[in-house]
Amino acid sequence: MGPLPSSPLVARRKAFQAALLGWYRAERRRLPWREKPSLYGTVVSEFMLQQTQVKTVLPFFERWMAALPDFRTLAEAPEGRVLKLWEGLGYYARARNLGKLARALVAMGEIPRAPEAWRALPGVGPYTAAAVTSIAFGVPVACVDGNIVRILARLTANGTKFRDGAAAAKAFAPLAQTLLPSSAVGDHNQAMMELGATVCLRQNPLCASCPVRRFCAARRLGAPSGFPRLGRRAPSRCAVVRIWWESGGKLLLHGASPSGRRLAGLHELPTAEQVGLSPGSAARLPLLARKRRNITRFQITESIHAHPAVPGRRIDGLVWTPLSRLDSIAISGPHRKWIREVLAIPPKQAPEARSSGLRRIR
Ligand code: SF4
């Protein structure tokens, strides 16, 4: 059974709202999109904050706002520039969608206010629509994401086992909506987000300093970390073999098609298959680096192997890029880091050392 809006918390919601809002106004982190609020800044920050922590977003946000200060400038910016500004934040579909959203708004000529209209725009789901319209226009609609589910499950000590986060968000949405105050809904939503990010942490919540601890049933039970109860899918593991092929001062990179879904316009080190090798034979080339990363529920191990430094040939979809131009093209964040690490081999050993694997990196 889901959390019904008839819980004791609902009966005391006015006191709950006041405690939460008082704490937020006094203790919130001073973030640029909060201190100088604008619709555009709210939208950009919400896109950047999807799957990414505040401290990571901060420098990107400042740089973005200086370069592309409004919807019109963004709508007119070439996609390569947009991706370059996003480089390092990951999940590049967000940057492309932000550009599409700006073009859609400019074409509409009028900014919509209804959450339903925002949900029809590129890259905007229920959470972002609620965040943008409540913060920018005061529309009374509650934000519900993983952080807010966690707070609500703990406040109500709801022991339901949910299939996944989406099912839990759906179940808690009525309670989140019921807890909204009649004014300052944007601040209330941001206060809930702030509480989830800084106090009601996934592990070891800081209950002793929580502004709403007197409303919290899980705290009274002494077991807040046990909520919410979510089913978890086992992560899928996979391996990717990549090739470092450097010749004549150029590096071979794969350039994703500008219309592709995942990495449009971005460059990466090519996979073995992309240079015409089987992963098995490529894995026998000297190993330069092995990297692990998680993307959604996938655990990916990527190994980078040095191809002999023979002169390059033309291969469809691959570009020979002068090493001196690497900084001026858009490269996906992890790949830029890996490329820098390999290039950090002392110049007197390069490129032969990199190609022969005489010096290896981890
Ligand atoms: Fe979360 Fe603890 Fe506050 Fe309850 S008292 S809402 S568990 S931080």
GROMACS .gro file of C-alpha atoms and ligand atoms in nm:
model
  370
    1MET     CA    1   0.000   0.000   0.000
    2GLY     CA    2   0.131   0.344  -0.086
    3PRO     CA    3   0.152   0.643   0.147
    4LEU     CA    4  -0.195   0.793   0.180
    5PRO     CA    5  -0.230   1.168   0.225
    6SER     CA    6  -0.418   1.093   0.548
    7SER     CA    7  -0.098   1.023   0.743
    8PRO     CA    8  -0.034   1.207   1.076
    9LEU     CA    9   0.216   1.419   0.886
   10VAL     CA   10  -0.064   1.564   0.675
   11ALA     CA   11  -0.257   1.665   0.986
   12ARG     CA   12   0.047   1.866   1.098
   13ARG     CA   13   0.146   1.990   0.754
   14LYS     CA   14   0.134   2.363   0.834
   15ALA     CA   15   0.389   2.321   1.115
   16PHE     CA   16   0.596   2.097   0.885
   17GLN     CA   17   0.593   2.356   0.605
   18ALA     CA   18   0.695   2.634   0.844
   19ALA     CA   19   0.984   2.434   0.992
   20LEU     CA   20   1.111   2.334   0.649
   21LEU     CA   21   1.082   2.679   0.497
   22GLY     CA   22   1.237   2.856   0.797
   23TRP     CA   23   1.536   2.624   0.781
   24TYR     CA   24   1.573   2.663   0.403
   25ARG     CA   25   1.566   3.042   0.415
   26ALA     CA   26   1.830   3.055   0.688
   27GLU     CA   27   2.055   2.762   0.601
   28ARG     CA   28   2.037   2.696   0.226
   29ARG     CA   29   2.349   2.683   0.017
   30ARG     CA   30   2.389   3.010  -0.170
   31LEU     CA   31   2.388   2.889  -0.530
   32PRO     CA   32   2.401   3.121  -0.830
   33TRP     CA   33   2.071   3.003  -0.978
   34ARG     CA   34   1.901   3.066  -0.644
   35GLU     CA   35   2.054   3.399  -0.552
   36LYS     CA   36   2.000   3.561  -0.894
   37PRO     CA   37   1.694   3.369  -1.009
   38SER     CA   38   1.572   3.378  -1.367
   39LEU     CA   39   1.365   3.137  -1.573
   40TYR     CA   40   1.661   3.068  -1.801
   41GLY     CA   41   1.900   3.008  -1.509
   42THR     CA   42   1.647   2.776  -1.345
   43VAL     CA   43   1.606   2.572  -1.663
   44VAL     CA   44   1.982   2.547  -1.725
   45SER     CA   45   2.052   2.450  -1.363
   46GLU     CA   46   1.776   2.188  -1.361
   47PHE     CA   47   1.913   2.027  -1.677
   48MET     CA   48   2.269   2.030  -1.542
   49LEU     CA   49   2.163   1.889  -1.205
   50GLN     CA   50   1.996   1.583  -1.359
   51GLN     CA   51   2.227   1.296  -1.252
   52THR     CA   52   2.498   1.541  -1.140
   53GLN     CA   53   2.595   1.689  -0.804
   54VAL     CA   54   2.584   2.062  -0.726
   55LYS     CA   55   2.958   2.095  -0.669
   56THR     CA   56   3.027   1.947  -1.012
   57VAL     CA   57   2.770   2.170  -1.180
   58LEU     CA   58   2.884   2.504  -1.033
   59PRO     CA   59   3.180   2.587  -1.264
   60PHE     CA   60   2.990   2.462  -1.569
   61PHE     CA   61   2.689   2.677  -1.483
   62GLU     CA   62   2.897   2.995  -1.447
   63ARG     CA   63   3.080   2.931  -1.774
   64TRP     CA   64   2.756   2.848  -1.957
   65MET     CA   65   2.572   3.157  -1.836
   66ALA     CA   66   2.862   3.382  -1.939
   67ALA     CA   67   2.877   3.228  -2.288
   68LEU     CA   68   2.505   3.167  -2.354
   69PRO     CA   69   2.314   3.408  -2.129
   70ASP     CA   70   1.958   3.358  -2.257
   71PHE     CA   71   1.729   3.130  -2.458
   72ARG     CA   72   1.782   3.323  -2.782
   73THR     CA   73   2.163   3.307  -2.767
   74LEU     CA   74   2.141   2.937  -2.691
   75ALA     CA   75   1.892   2.878  -2.972
   76GLU     CA   76   2.130   3.041  -3.220
   77ALA     CA   77   2.449   2.872  -3.095
   78PRO     CA   78   2.601   2.598  -3.315
   79GLU     CA   79   2.566   2.256  -3.156
   80GLY     CA   80   2.944   2.209  -3.154
   81ARG     CA   81   2.979   2.513  -2.927
   82VAL     CA   82   2.699   2.394  -2.699
   83LEU     CA   83   2.860   2.051  -2.663
   84LYS     CA   84   3.202   2.205  -2.601
   85LEU     CA   85   3.058   2.410  -2.313
   86TRP     CA   86   2.897   2.094  -2.174
   87GLU     CA   87   3.212   1.887  -2.214
   88GLY     CA   88   3.294   1.712  -1.886
   89LEU     CA   89   2.938   1.710  -1.748
   90GLY     CA   90   2.842   1.386  -1.926
   91TYR     CA   91   2.497   1.271  -2.039
   92TYR     CA   92   2.525   1.493  -2.347
   93ALA     CA   93   2.164   1.435  -2.450
   94ARG     CA   94   2.084   1.699  -2.186
   95ALA     CA   95   2.290   1.962  -2.372
   96ARG     CA   96   2.133   1.880  -2.706
   97ASN     CA   97   1.785   1.885  -2.553
   98LEU     CA   98   1.856   2.219  -2.389
   99GLY     CA   99   1.942   2.361  -2.732
  100LYS     CA  100   1.626   2.211  -2.882
  101LEU     CA  101   1.418   2.347  -2.594
  102ALA     CA  102   1.559   2.697  -2.648
  103ARG     CA  103   1.475   2.680  -3.021
  104ALA     CA  104   1.123   2.556  -2.940
  105LEU     CA  105   1.063   2.842  -2.693
  106VAL     CA  106   1.198   3.103  -2.936
  107ALA     CA  107   0.972   2.962  -3.209
  108MET     CA  108   0.669   2.968  -2.976
  109GLY     CA  109   0.728   3.335  -2.903
  110GLU     CA  110   0.563   3.300  -2.564
  111ILE     CA  111   0.686   3.115  -2.257
  112PRO     CA  112   0.432   2.856  -2.137
  113ARG     CA  113   0.346   2.841  -1.767
  114ALA     CA  114   0.161   2.512  -1.734
  115PRO     CA  115   0.364   2.204  -1.629
  116GLU     CA  116   0.188   2.000  -1.901
  117ALA     CA  117   0.314   2.241  -2.169
  118TRP     CA  118   0.670   2.218  -2.032
  119ARG     CA  119   0.650   1.839  -2.033
  120ALA     CA  120   0.596   1.852  -2.409
  121LEU     CA  121   0.933   2.029  -2.455
  122PRO     CA  122   1.256   1.837  -2.532
  123GLY     CA  123   1.429   1.683  -2.231
  124VAL     CA  124   1.163   1.790  -1.979
  125GLY     CA  125   1.011   1.516  -1.763
  126PRO     CA  126   0.761   1.550  -1.478
  127TYR     CA  127   1.026   1.646  -1.222
  128THR     CA  128   1.187   1.921  -1.433
  129ALA     CA  129   0.846   2.057  -1.538
  130ALA     CA  130   0.740   2.079  -1.173
  131ALA     CA  131   1.070   2.236  -1.065
  132VAL     CA  132   1.072   2.499  -1.341
  133THR     CA  133   0.709   2.603  -1.319
  134SER     CA  134   0.694   2.609  -0.938
  135ILE     CA  135   1.020   2.803  -0.901
  136ALA     CA  136   0.975   3.043  -1.193
  137PHE     CA  137   0.596   3.095  -1.188
  138GLY     CA  138   0.476   2.973  -0.847
  139VAL     CA  139   0.263   2.696  -1.002
  140PRO     CA  140   0.149   2.469  -0.714
  141VAL     CA  141   0.294   2.140  -0.832
  142ALA     CA  142   0.522   1.921  -0.620
  143CYS     CA  143   0.860   1.788  -0.735
  144VAL     CA  144   0.912   1.418  -0.674
  145ASP     CA  145   1.247   1.252  -0.739
  146GLY     CA  146   1.462   0.995  -0.559
  147ASN     CA  147   1.569   1.244  -0.290
  148ILE     CA  148   1.212   1.348  -0.215
  149VAL     CA  149   1.087   0.989  -0.215
  150ARG     CA  150   1.353   0.913   0.046
  151ILE     CA  151   1.242   1.201   0.270
  152LEU     CA  152   0.873   1.115   0.242
  153ALA     CA  153   0.928   0.742   0.299
  154ARG     CA  154   1.121   0.826   0.615
  155LEU     CA  155   0.882   1.090   0.742
  156THR     CA  156   0.599   0.837   0.716
  157ALA     CA  157   0.809   0.523   0.789
  158ASN     CA  158   0.644   0.370   0.485
  159GLY     CA  159   0.766   0.009   0.464
  160THR     CA  160   0.614  -0.074   0.125
  161LYS     CA  161   0.860  -0.252  -0.104
  162PHE     CA  162   0.852  -0.067  -0.435
  163ARG     CA  163   0.956  -0.228  -0.761
  164ASP     CA  164   1.188   0.064  -0.841
  165GLY     CA  165   1.232   0.438  -0.794
  166ALA     CA  166   0.973   0.527  -1.059
  167ALA     CA  167   0.704   0.319  -0.885
  168ALA     CA  168   0.793   0.481  -0.552
  169ALA     CA  169   0.780   0.831  -0.703
  170LYS     CA  170   0.435   0.759  -0.841
  171ALA     CA  171   0.313   0.632  -0.506
  172PHE     CA  172   0.448   0.929  -0.309
  173ALA     CA  173   0.333   1.199  -0.554
  174PRO     CA  174  -0.008   1.254  -0.382
  175LEU     CA  175   0.161   1.301  -0.043
  176ALA     CA  176   0.418   1.542  -0.189
  177GLN     CA  177   0.134   1.740  -0.345
  178THR     CA  178  -0.065   1.746  -0.022
  179LEU     CA  179   0.234   1.884   0.169
  180LEU     CA  180   0.271   2.185  -0.065
  181PRO     CA  181   0.197   2.517   0.108
  182SER     CA  182  -0.049   2.765  -0.039
  183SER     CA  183   0.232   3.010  -0.121
  184ALA     CA  184   0.610   3.000  -0.177
  185VAL     CA  185   0.575   2.664  -0.352
  186GLY     CA  186   0.904   2.713  -0.537
  187ASP     CA  187   1.090   2.763  -0.211
  188HIS     CA  188   0.912   2.462  -0.058
  189ASN     CA  189   1.019   2.240  -0.349
  190GLN     CA  190   1.374   2.371  -0.329
  191ALA     CA  191   1.374   2.318   0.047
  192MET     CA  192   1.278   1.953  -0.002
  193MET     CA  193   1.556   1.914  -0.259
  194GLU     CA  194   1.803   2.082  -0.025
  195LEU     CA  195   1.700   1.862   0.266
  196GLY     CA  196   1.756   1.550   0.056
  197ALA     CA  197   2.092   1.672  -0.071
  198THR     CA  198   2.240   1.796   0.257
  199VAL     CA  199   2.059   1.641   0.557
  200CYS     CA  200   1.839   1.341   0.478
  201LEU     CA  201   2.126   1.159   0.310
  202ARG     CA  202   2.091   0.814   0.160
  203GLN     CA  203   2.331   0.670   0.413
  204ASN     CA  204   2.377   0.815   0.760
  205PRO     CA  205   2.110   1.087   0.752
  206LEU     CA  206   2.191   1.379   0.983
  207CYS     CA  207   1.878   1.343   1.196
  208ALA     CA  208   2.015   1.533   1.494
  209SER     CA  209   2.031   1.852   1.290
  210CYS     CA  210   1.726   1.790   1.073
  211PRO     CA  211   1.473   2.075   1.078
  212VAL     CA  212   1.177   1.836   1.045
  213ARG     CA  213   1.295   1.564   1.283
  214ARG     CA  214   0.996   1.608   1.511
  215PHE     CA  215   0.768   1.502   1.226
  216CYS     CA  216   0.974   1.196   1.130
  217ALA     CA  217   0.835   0.850   1.202
  218ALA     CA  218   1.146   0.666   1.081
  219ARG     CA  219   1.361   0.860   1.324
  220ARG     CA  220   1.128   0.765   1.609
  221LEU     CA  221   1.170   0.401   1.506
  222GLY     CA  222   1.547   0.452   1.513
  223ALA     CA  223   1.595   0.313   1.163
  224PRO     CA  224   1.578   0.590   0.900
  225SER     CA  225   1.827   0.422   0.665
  226GLY     CA  226   1.582   0.134   0.618
  227PHE     CA  227   1.350   0.359   0.414
  228PRO     CA  228   1.254   0.359   0.135
  229ARG     CA  229   1.252  -0.009   0.041
  230LEU     CA  230   1.332  -0.035  -0.329
  231GLY     CA  231   1.388  -0.343  -0.544
  232ARG     CA  232   1.724  -0.319  -0.718
  233ARG     CA  233   1.821  -0.465  -1.050
  234ALA     CA  234   2.164  -0.628  -1.060
  235PRO     CA  235   2.411  -0.417  -1.260
  236SER     CA  236   2.503  -0.547  -1.605
  237ARG     CA  237   2.874  -0.580  -1.671
  238CYS     CA  238   3.037  -0.534  -2.010
  239ALA     CA  239   3.383  -0.480  -2.156
  240VAL     CA  240   3.496  -0.247  -2.436
  241VAL     CA  241   3.833  -0.267  -2.611
  242ARG     CA  242   3.955   0.069  -2.741
  243ILE     CA  243   4.244   0.156  -2.968
  244TRP     CA  244   4.511   0.423  -2.930
  245TRP     CA  245   4.638   0.476  -3.285
  246GLU     CA  246   4.878   0.764  -3.306
  247SER     CA  247   5.079   0.835  -3.617
  248GLY     CA  248   5.253   1.140  -3.764
  249GLY     CA  249   5.140   1.367  -3.481
  250LYS     CA  250   4.776   1.269  -3.528
  251LEU     CA  251   4.542   1.058  -3.319
  252LEU     CA  252   4.261   0.848  -3.461
  253LEU     CA  253   3.924   0.936  -3.305
  254HIS     CA  254   3.570   0.827  -3.367
  255GLY     CA  255   3.331   1.116  -3.433
  256ALA     CA  256   2.970   1.037  -3.350
  257SER     CA  257   2.718   1.142  -3.613
  258PRO     CA  258   2.564   1.486  -3.540
  259SER     CA  259   2.219   1.326  -3.551
  260GLY     CA  260   2.304   1.031  -3.327
  261ARG     CA  261   2.109   0.988  -3.005
  262ARG     CA  262   2.378   0.939  -2.741
  263LEU     CA  263   2.700   1.120  -2.827
  264ALA     CA  264   2.602   1.336  -3.124
  265GLY     CA  265   2.897   1.545  -3.242
  266LEU     CA  266   3.136   1.415  -2.974
  267HIS     CA  267   3.465   1.236  -3.029
  268GLU     CA  268   3.596   0.929  -2.849
  269LEU     CA  269   3.881   0.681  -2.881
  270PRO     CA  270   3.763   0.424  -3.136
  271THR     CA  271   3.663   0.073  -3.040
  272ALA     CA  272   3.848  -0.226  -3.185
  273GLU     CA  273   3.560  -0.297  -3.420
  274GLN     CA  274   3.561   0.060  -3.549
  275VAL     CA  275   3.922   0.023  -3.670
  276GLY     CA  276   3.849  -0.318  -3.822
  277LEU     CA  277   3.997  -0.539  -3.547
  278SER     CA  278   3.827  -0.807  -3.344
  279PRO     CA  279   3.822  -0.734  -2.968
  280GLY     CA  280   4.021  -1.054  -2.914
  281SER     CA  281   4.310  -0.957  -3.144
  282ALA     CA  282   4.305  -0.595  -3.023
  283ALA     CA  283   4.330  -0.713  -2.662
  284ARG     CA  284   4.668  -0.870  -2.750
  285LEU     CA  285   4.814  -0.527  -2.838
  286PRO     CA  286   5.011  -0.353  -2.558
  287LEU     CA  287   4.780  -0.233  -2.283
  288LEU     CA  288   4.802   0.139  -2.207
  289ALA     CA  289   4.520   0.176  -1.957
  290ARG     CA  290   4.222   0.003  -1.808
  291LYS     CA  291   3.927   0.210  -1.684
  292ARG     CA  292   3.604   0.127  -1.509
  293ARG     CA  293   3.294   0.342  -1.510
  294ASN     CA  294   2.924   0.314  -1.444
  295ILE     CA  295   2.664   0.440  -1.686
  296THR     CA  296   2.310   0.400  -1.552
  297ARG     CA  297   2.298   0.031  -1.452
  298PHE     CA  298   2.594  -0.078  -1.663
  299GLN     CA  299   2.940  -0.139  -1.517
  300ILE     CA  300   3.178  -0.094  -1.807
  301THR     CA  301   3.544  -0.192  -1.817
  302GLU     CA  302   3.729  -0.018  -2.099
  303SER     CA  303   4.083  -0.116  -2.193
  304ILE     CA  304   4.293   0.103  -2.421
  305HIS     CA  305   4.549  -0.074  -2.639
  306ALA     CA  306   4.830   0.076  -2.846
  307HIS     CA  307   4.813   0.015  -3.219
  308PRO     CA  308   5.151   0.019  -3.399
  309ALA     CA  309   5.234   0.372  -3.515
  310VAL     CA  310   5.198   0.288  -3.884
  311PRO     CA  311   5.067   0.562  -4.114
  312GLY     CA  312   4.694   0.594  -4.095
  313ARG     CA  313   4.445   0.508  -4.361
  314ARG     CA  314   4.099   0.654  -4.410
  315ILE     CA  315   3.828   0.472  -4.220
  316ASP     CA  316   3.462   0.571  -4.239
  317GLY     CA  317   3.344   0.754  -3.926
  318LEU     CA  318   3.699   0.800  -3.792
  319VAL     CA  319   3.905   1.118  -3.807
  320TRP     CA  320   4.279   1.165  -3.787
  321THR     CA  321   4.303   1.458  -3.548
  322PRO     CA  322   4.627   1.657  -3.502
  323LEU     CA  323   4.733   1.638  -3.137
  324SER     CA  324   4.756   2.019  -3.141
  325ARG     CA  325   4.381   2.039  -3.218
  326LEU     CA  326   4.254   1.810  -2.944
  327ASP     CA  327   4.160   2.103  -2.721
  328SER     CA  328   3.944   2.265  -2.986
  329ILE     CA  329   3.711   1.973  -3.061
  330ALA     CA  330   3.439   1.826  -2.841
  331ILE     CA  331   3.552   1.503  -2.677
  332SER     CA  332   3.344   1.311  -2.424
  333GLY     CA  333   3.460   1.380  -2.067
  334PRO     CA  334   3.611   1.043  -1.971
  335HIS     CA  335   3.788   1.012  -2.306
  336ARG     CA  336   3.947   1.355  -2.274
  337LYS     CA  337   4.079   1.251  -1.933
  338TRP     CA  338   4.215   0.923  -2.066
  339ILE     CA  339   4.377   1.094  -2.365
  340ARG     CA  340   4.549   1.343  -2.133
  341GLU     CA  341   4.676   1.057  -1.919
  342VAL     CA  342   4.825   0.871  -2.214
  343LEU     CA  343   4.975   1.191  -2.355
  344ALA     CA  344   5.135   1.256  -2.015
  345ILE     CA  345   5.404   1.004  -2.103
  346PRO     CA  346   5.727   1.208  -2.129
  347PRO     CA  347   5.774   1.353  -2.479
  348LYS     CA  348   6.110   1.185  -2.538
  349GLN     CA  349   5.937   0.850  -2.511
  350ALA     CA  350   5.644   0.949  -2.723
  351PRO     CA  351   5.499   0.847  -2.955
  352GLU     CA  352   5.695   0.522  -2.976
  353ALA     CA  353   5.651   0.443  -2.609
  354ARG     CA  354   5.279   0.497  -2.628
  355SER     CA  355   5.257   0.286  -2.937
  356SER     CA  356   5.474   0.006  -2.813
  357GLY     CA  357   5.343   0.007  -2.461
  358LEU     CA  358   5.696   0.043  -2.313
  359ARG     CA  359   5.548   0.263  -2.044
  360ARG     CA  360   5.208   0.181  -1.915
  361ILE     CA  361   4.961   0.379  -1.716
  362ARG     CA  362   4.676   0.280  -1.492
  363SF4    FE1  363   1.555   1.233   0.725
  363SF4    FE2  364   1.639   1.202   0.975
  363SF4    FE3  365   1.515   1.427   0.902
  363SF4    FE4  366   1.381   1.197   0.924
  363SF4     S1  367   1.482   1.309   1.090
  363SF4     S2  368   1.364   1.345   0.756
  363SF4     S3  369   1.533   1.050   0.852
  363SF4     S4  370   1.715   1.351   0.828
   0.00000   0.00000   0.00000
